């Protein structure tokens, strides 16, 4: 192979090889991945699990690994602005993490997806790990729902409904999301109802909607002019996320965002 580095990292090369297979073939099972790489099944399984963790693969009900959202995600524009946003918010995220002792994330929305720009991990032994670079559906994640609540119903319909569904709401009644981010009319109506609740409360919840055993609460972050620049979330293992803790966590998020807005220039985004 041309341009092969003099000291290749086998694990990295194997992971990249699997990415190419997923991209070109559309899916594979652990046994097929092991045969492709010439490794043990346990090694192939660990590599695929890392690809799932970072959003480059997903596993279906038949235990087949398919291309994940990170493989088809559009580029995140405005790199320098995103770096300024991270720098401005990281000290406040660290302070929030220290107060609540749970992991804190910064997220932005790109179409129907949310991207994790930064994570400050909790020091507790059992905690939600680093999610930087992860992509989640906006209508399921707490930060994504907080950001979607800033849009009106027409803007939401343009994001989530096909033209046919927008004009005739009776024909899409499945609960599964389409690969292009479109959702069924029934799910869209549930989303609208849920976002009205987000607007009333000022925060959004994700109660194991994206990952079993993990819950999160999210709220929009704003600059000094009041412009929404992203969302901050607090994520915790479900046993440490009882209903009684939601209001205190929401109050901590609100305090953090109020303090952080003074450090964010109106032209940061």
Coordinates of C-alpha atoms in Angstrom, one line a residue:
X1 CA 0.0 0.0 0.0
X2 CA 1.4 3.4 -0.9
X3 CA 2.3 5.9 1.8
X4 CA 2.1 3.3 4.5
X5 CA 3.6 4.8 7.7
X6 CA 6.9 3.3 8.9
X7 CA 5.4 2.5 12.3
X8 CA 1.7 1.7 11.8
X9 CA -0.6 1.3 14.8
X10 CA -2.4 -2.0 14.2
X11 CA -5.5 -1.2 16.3
X12 CA -5.9 2.2 14.6
X13 CA -5.4 0.6 11.2
X14 CA -8.0 -2.2 12.0
X15 CA -10.6 0.4 13.2
X16 CA -10.1 2.4 10.0
X17 CA -10.4 -0.8 7.9
X18 CA -13.7 -1.6 9.6
X19 CA -14.9 2.0 8.8
X20 CA -14.1 1.4 5.1
X21 CA -16.0 -1.9 5.2
X22 CA -19.0 -0.3 6.8
X23 CA -18.9 2.6 4.3
X24 CA -18.6 0.3 1.3
X25 CA -20.7 -2.7 2.3
X26 CA -23.3 -1.2 4.5
X27 CA -23.0 -3.6 7.4
X28 CA -21.2 -6.6 8.9
X29 CA -21.4 -9.0 11.9
X30 CA -18.6 -9.6 14.4
X31 CA -17.6 -12.9 12.7
X32 CA -17.3 -11.1 9.4
X33 CA -15.3 -8.3 10.9
X34 CA -12.9 -10.8 12.5
X35 CA -12.5 -12.6 9.2
X36 CA -11.9 -9.3 7.4
X37 CA -9.2 -8.3 9.9
X38 CA -7.7 -11.8 10.5
X39 CA -8.2 -11.3 14.3
X40 CA -10.1 -13.0 17.1
X41 CA -13.8 -12.3 17.5
X42 CA -13.1 -10.6 20.8
X43 CA -10.8 -8.1 19.2
X44 CA -13.2 -7.4 16.4
X45 CA -16.0 -7.0 19.0
X46 CA -14.0 -4.4 21.0
X47 CA -13.2 -2.4 17.9
X48 CA -16.8 -2.3 16.8
X49 CA -17.9 -1.4 20.3
X50 CA -15.6 1.7 20.1
X51 CA -17.0 2.6 16.7
X52 CA -20.5 2.5 18.2
X53 CA -19.4 4.6 21.2
X54 CA -18.1 7.3 18.9
X55 CA -21.1 7.2 16.6
X56 CA -19.4 5.6 13.6
X57 CA -21.5 2.5 13.8
X58 CA -24.8 1.3 15.2
X59 CA -26.0 -2.2 16.0
X60 CA -29.4 -3.4 14.8
X61 CA -31.7 -6.0 16.4
X62 CA -30.0 -8.8 14.4
X63 CA -26.6 -7.9 15.9
X64 CA -25.4 -6.5 12.6
X65 CA -23.3 -3.4 12.7
X66 CA -24.4 -0.6 10.3
X67 CA -22.9 2.8 9.4
X68 CA -23.5 5.3 12.2
X69 CA -24.5 8.9 12.0
X70 CA -20.9 10.1 12.3
X71 CA -20.1 8.5 8.9
X72 CA -22.6 10.6 7.1
X73 CA -22.7 13.8 9.2
X74 CA -22.3 17.1 7.4
X75 CA -19.3 19.2 8.3
X76 CA -19.6 21.4 11.3
X77 CA -18.9 24.9 9.9
X78 CA -17.4 27.8 11.8
X79 CA -14.5 25.9 13.5
X80 CA -12.9 29.0 15.0
X81 CA -16.2 30.1 16.4
X82 CA -16.8 26.7 17.9
X83 CA -13.3 26.9 19.5
X84 CA -14.2 30.3 21.0
X85 CA -17.4 28.9 22.4
X86 CA -15.7 26.0 24.0
X87 CA -13.0 28.2 25.6
X88 CA -15.7 30.6 27.0
X89 CA -17.8 27.8 28.4
X90 CA -15.3 25.2 29.7
X91 CA -14.5 27.1 33.0
X92 CA -18.2 27.3 33.8
X93 CA -18.7 23.7 32.8
X94 CA -15.9 22.7 35.2
X95 CA -17.4 24.7 38.0
X96 CA -20.8 23.1 37.3
X97 CA -19.4 19.7 37.3
X98 CA -17.7 20.3 40.7
X99 CA -21.0 21.5 42.2
X100 CA -23.2 18.7 41.0
X101 CA -20.5 16.0 40.7
X102 CA -22.0 14.8 37.4
X103 CA -20.7 15.0 33.8
X104 CA -21.4 18.2 31.9
X105 CA -21.6 18.6 28.1
X106 CA -21.7 21.3 25.6
X107 CA -23.8 20.6 22.5
X108 CA -24.8 22.4 19.3
X109 CA -27.5 21.5 16.8
X110 CA -26.8 20.8 13.1
X111 CA -30.1 20.2 11.3
X112 CA -31.8 17.3 13.0
X113 CA -28.7 16.2 14.9
X114 CA -26.8 17.4 18.0
X115 CA -23.0 17.4 18.3
X116 CA -21.1 17.2 21.5
X117 CA -18.4 19.8 21.4
X118 CA -16.9 19.2 24.9
X119 CA -17.4 17.1 28.0
X120 CA -16.2 17.7 31.6
X121 CA -16.4 14.3 33.3
X122 CA -17.5 13.6 36.8
X123 CA -14.9 12.3 39.3
X124 CA -17.3 9.7 40.6
X125 CA -16.4 6.1 39.9
X126 CA -19.7 5.5 38.1
X127 CA -20.3 8.4 35.7
X128 CA -21.2 9.3 32.1
X129 CA -18.0 9.3 30.1
X130 CA -16.6 11.7 27.5
X131 CA -19.0 12.3 24.7
X132 CA -17.0 14.8 22.7
X133 CA -17.6 14.2 19.0
X134 CA -20.7 12.1 19.5
X135 CA -23.7 12.8 17.4
X136 CA -27.3 12.2 18.6
X137 CA -30.8 12.8 17.2
X138 CA -31.8 16.3 18.3
X139 CA -35.4 15.3 19.1
X140 CA -34.1 12.7 21.6
X141 CA -31.2 14.3 23.4
X142 CA -31.8 16.8 26.2
X143 CA -29.6 19.5 24.6
X144 CA -31.2 18.9 21.2
X145 CA -34.7 19.3 22.6
X146 CA -33.8 22.5 24.4
X147 CA -32.4 23.9 21.1
X148 CA -35.4 22.7 19.1
X149 CA -37.7 24.4 21.5
X150 CA -36.3 27.7 20.2
X151 CA -37.9 27.1 16.8
X152 CA -41.5 27.7 15.9
X153 CA -43.8 24.9 14.6
X154 CA -43.2 25.8 10.9
X155 CA -39.5 25.7 11.3
X156 CA -39.8 22.3 13.0
X157 CA -42.0 21.0 10.3
X158 CA -39.5 22.0 7.7
X159 CA -36.8 20.0 9.6
X160 CA -38.8 16.9 10.4
X161 CA -41.6 16.3 7.9
X162 CA -41.5 15.5 4.2
X163 CA -43.5 17.6 1.9
X164 CA -46.1 14.9 1.6
X165 CA -46.3 14.5 5.3
X166 CA -46.6 18.2 5.9
X167 CA -49.5 18.5 3.5
X168 CA -51.2 15.2 4.5
X169 CA -50.5 14.2 8.1
X170 CA -52.4 11.0 7.9
X171 CA -50.0 8.9 5.8
X172 CA -47.0 8.6 8.0
X173 CA -47.8 6.6 11.2
X174 CA -44.7 4.6 11.9
X175 CA -42.6 5.4 14.9
X176 CA -39.2 4.9 13.4
X177 CA -37.1 7.8 12.3
X178 CA -36.0 7.9 8.7
X179 CA -32.3 7.9 7.9
X180 CA -32.5 11.5 6.6
X181 CA -33.8 12.7 10.0
X182 CA -37.4 12.8 9.0
X183 CA -39.9 11.4 11.5
X184 CA -43.5 10.2 11.3
X185 CA -46.4 12.6 11.7
X186 CA -47.4 10.9 14.9
X187 CA -43.9 11.3 16.3
X188 CA -43.8 14.9 15.1
X189 CA -47.0 15.7 17.0
X190 CA -45.5 14.1 20.1
X191 CA -42.4 16.2 19.6
X192 CA -44.4 19.4 19.4
X193 CA -46.3 18.6 22.6
X194 CA -43.0 17.8 24.3
X195 CA -41.3 21.0 23.2
X196 CA -44.2 23.0 24.6
X197 CA -43.4 21.5 27.9
X198 CA -39.7 22.4 27.4
X199 CA -40.7 26.0 26.7
X200 CA -42.8 26.1 29.9
X201 CA -40.1 24.6 32.2
X202 CA -37.1 26.2 30.5
X203 CA -35.2 22.9 30.3
X204 CA -35.4 19.5 28.5
X205 CA -35.0 16.0 29.7
X206 CA -33.6 12.8 28.2
X207 CA -34.7 9.9 30.3
X208 CA -32.8 7.0 28.7
X209 CA -34.1 8.0 25.2
X210 CA -30.6 7.7 23.6
X211 CA -28.8 5.2 25.9
X212 CA -30.1 2.8 28.5
X213 CA -29.0 3.7 32.0
X214 CA -28.3 7.3 31.3
X215 CA -30.4 10.4 31.9
X216 CA -29.7 14.0 31.2
X217 CA -31.1 17.5 31.6
X218 CA -30.3 20.3 29.1
X219 CA -30.8 24.1 28.8
X220 CA -29.9 26.6 26.1
X221 CA -26.8 28.7 26.6
X222 CA -27.0 32.3 25.4
X223 CA -24.5 35.1 24.8
X224 CA -24.8 38.7 26.3
X225 CA -27.3 39.7 23.6
X226 CA -29.6 36.7 24.5
X227 CA -28.7 34.8 21.3
X228 CA -28.7 31.0 21.7
X229 CA -25.2 29.6 21.0
X230 CA -25.6 26.0 22.1
X231 CA -26.9 23.9 25.0
X232 CA -25.4 22.7 28.3
X233 CA -26.4 19.4 29.7
X234 CA -25.9 17.5 32.9
X235 CA -25.8 13.7 32.4
X236 CA -25.9 11.0 35.1
X237 CA -26.5 7.3 35.6
X238 CA -30.2 6.7 36.0
X239 CA -30.0 5.6 39.7
X240 CA -28.6 9.1 40.5
X241 CA -31.4 10.9 38.5
X242 CA -34.5 10.6 40.6
X243 CA -37.4 13.1 39.9
X244 CA -36.5 14.9 43.1
X245 CA -33.2 15.9 41.7
X246 CA -34.5 17.5 38.4
X247 CA -35.4 20.9 39.9
X248 CA -32.0 21.3 41.7
X249 CA -30.1 20.4 38.6
X250 CA -32.2 22.8 36.5
X251 CA -31.4 25.5 39.0
X252 CA -27.7 24.8 38.7
X253 CA -27.9 24.9 34.9
X254 CA -29.7 28.2 35.0
X255 CA -27.1 29.7 37.4
X256 CA -24.2 28.5 35.2
X257 CA -25.7 29.9 32.0
X258 CA -26.4 33.2 33.7
X259 CA -22.8 33.5 34.8
X260 CA -21.4 32.2 31.5
X261 CA -23.3 34.7 29.3
X262 CA -21.2 37.5 30.6
X263 CA -18.1 35.8 29.1
X264 CA -19.6 35.4 25.7
X265 CA -19.4 38.2 23.2
X266 CA -22.5 38.6 21.0
X267 CA -20.3 37.8 18.0
X268 CA -19.0 34.5 19.4
X269 CA -21.1 32.5 16.9

